[in-house]
Amino acid sequence: MRPAAHAKRTARAVAFAPAVAPAFTSAVALAVVLTATACGGGGAAPAGGPDGVLSSSWGDPQNPLEPANTNEVQGGKVLDMIFRGLKRYDPKTGQARDVLAERIETTDSTHFTVTVRDGWTFSNGERVTAKSFVDAWNYGAHLKNNQKNAYFFEYIEGYDQVHPVSGKPTADTLSGLRVTGPRTFTVTLSQRFSTWPDTLGYAAFVPLPRAFFDHHADWLAKPVGNGPYTVLNYTRGAQMSLRTWKGYPGSDKARNGGVDLRVYTDNNTAYTDLVSGNLDLLDDVPAAQLKNVKADLEGRYINSPAGILQTLAFPYYDPAWNTPGAVKVRTGLSMAVNRRQITETIFRSTRTPATDWTSPVLGTDGGHKAGLCGKACHFDPAAAKRLIAEGGGIPGGRLTITYNADTGSHKQWVDAVCNSVNNTLGNDRSCVGSPVGTFADFRDRIGRKKLTGPFRAGWQMDYPLIQNFLQPLYYTNASSNDGKWSNAGFDRLVNEANADTDMATAVRTFQRAEAVVRDQMAAIPLWYQNGSAGYAARLSHVELNPFSVPVYDRITVA
C-alpha cells in the first residue's frame, strides 16, 4: 500500500487539512497544544499515561487522514486503529478475514453482492450501513476530491467517467456501485478480478460516516471512525493521542487504554528515550543500535519477517532516465551495489539481499520467486562498469540518491550504496546522498516531481498478493508509481493476471509481468526488510503484523 518512512507504503505522512490542500494548515490545527517535552523531537517525557495508555514512536503523516488519501505507513497506522472495513488482514498470517462483511458473493468474479454485518456503528453513534461504504468509495474515486488512492477503485465500472485521464468528470458516482438495501450493495467491475475481495482490507475501502461529508473540516480536524480507538487530539510535529473506544462492537477490542503516538524526527532519539524509560514502544530500531538492542532491552526486542521491500526508484519524467541506454545504466548500477556486505555490516540480519520485486512472506504460492532478478542483482563490479559505460554513463555525470533524513538508518545505507558505486567506477564523486529533512517533505518533493535522480522507495504491502507489489508501483499512472514508469507490455500482463480466476495461473502471469520490470530495471531492488521493535518492561503481548506495524489493540500495559 504504502511508501514507508522506515522501510517503505511502503508504503507505504498525514496531516489534518481539507482534501484540496496538499499539506497541513495551522488553521485546522487542534486547540490542544502539547508541551515541548511531549515527544522525542525535543525533550523526553515519562513513558506512561493515564489508565493503561502506552506511548509509541511515530512520524507525521503526509496527507489528511482521509482513508482514500493516505498511502504511506505513518497515516496507515492510525487508519488501522480508528477504522474497520469489510475485511482485515490477520495480524499473524496476513490473510484477508471478514470483519464487517457478512458475505461477499459472486458467480463470475465481475458482479459481487456485499452484505454488511448488522450492529456496527461509528464512534459518534451513527450506524454503519451499505451506504456508508458506497458513499465513501464514490468520494475516493472522484477526480474533484484529489484522493491519492483513487486508483484502487479503477476496476469498478464507471471509474473512467468519475476519474477521466483528461478533462472533467462526466458522472458524480460510480455506475458499478448500487445500494440495494440498508445492509446490501452490489459492485460491478469493468473486468474479471478474481482476488478483488482480498483487496478490501486496504484502508481506502473503509466506510465513512455522514459527518465526513456534512462537516468535512470538523471531521478532518478530529476524524471519526468505527475502529477500536478514537482520536483525542493531534498536534503536528508533536503527538497524536488515541483512546480506546469502549463502545467498539468488534471482537478485537483494545486491551489497553489508548496510545500516544509521539513524533520523532530521529529514531536514535526515540531509541534513547526507550532505553531511559521515557518511551514504551519503538517500531523501527535504528541500524546504529542493532548491535546493542538485545542487551539494552534485556530481550524485549522483536525481529520478524515483513512484507517490505526497499528499492531505488527513478524519475522517468526526467528524459535523461527514460532512454534506451538508461536501461543499461540502471542495470549496471544494480550490479554495482554490494547488497550482501551492506545488509551484514549495517543491518545485522534485519535485512536480506533482494532477488526479486516482491517479498518472501508471500511464499512461492503467493508469487515470490527467489532469484527472478538473476545476474542483475548480483554484485559484479566489472560488468556494472561496462554496462554503465555502454548506456552512456550516469545522466549528468553524478548519481544523487535522495532520501528522508528523519530516521536513524537511511544515511548509513545510502552512503554505503554510494561507496559501492564509487568503488566500482573508480571515482569517489560518482555517487552522493541527498538528504531531505522529514518524510513528509520527502514525499512532497516526490509528488511534485522535483527529483532528478534516483530516490529511496521502500514498499510495505497493502495486502499479501503479488499484484500489490507490482500494479500500484509500476502500472501506468498507478497510485504509487512515483517515478511515472510506463510499459504497455507490463500493463497488458497485469490486466490478464487480474482477470484469471485460477490463482496459480494468475501468479505465473504476474511473474511474467515482473520479468518486464526486471528486463527494464524499472527500479533497483535492494533488500527485503524485517520488522523490528523494542518495548518497555511494562508492556506485554507486543507483536508486529506482516506489515511490520505493531498490533496495538493486543498490547497490555502493566
Short mmCIF file of C-alpha atoms in Angstrom, two decimals, residues 27 161 186 244 256 258 304 339 360 477 532:
data_model
loop_
_atom_site.label_atom_id
_atom_site.label_comp_id
_atom_site.label_asym_id
_atom_site.label_seq_id
_atom_site.Cartn_x
_atom_site.Cartn_y
_atom_site.Cartn_z
CA ALA A 27 -5.98 26.91 10.61
CA GLN A 161 -16.44 8.71 -16.02
CA THR A 186 -23.73 -4.55 -5.43
CA THR A 244 -9.85 3.16 23.48
CA ASN A 256 -5.15 -1.03 26.74
CA GLY A 258 -5.01 4.07 24.37
CA SER A 304 10.34 -10.74 12.37
CA ARG A 339 23.90 -5.95 -1.12
CA PRO A 360 9.46 -13.86 0.79
CA ASN A 477 -0.28 6.16 -13.72
CA SER A 532 11.91 -4.60 14.22
#
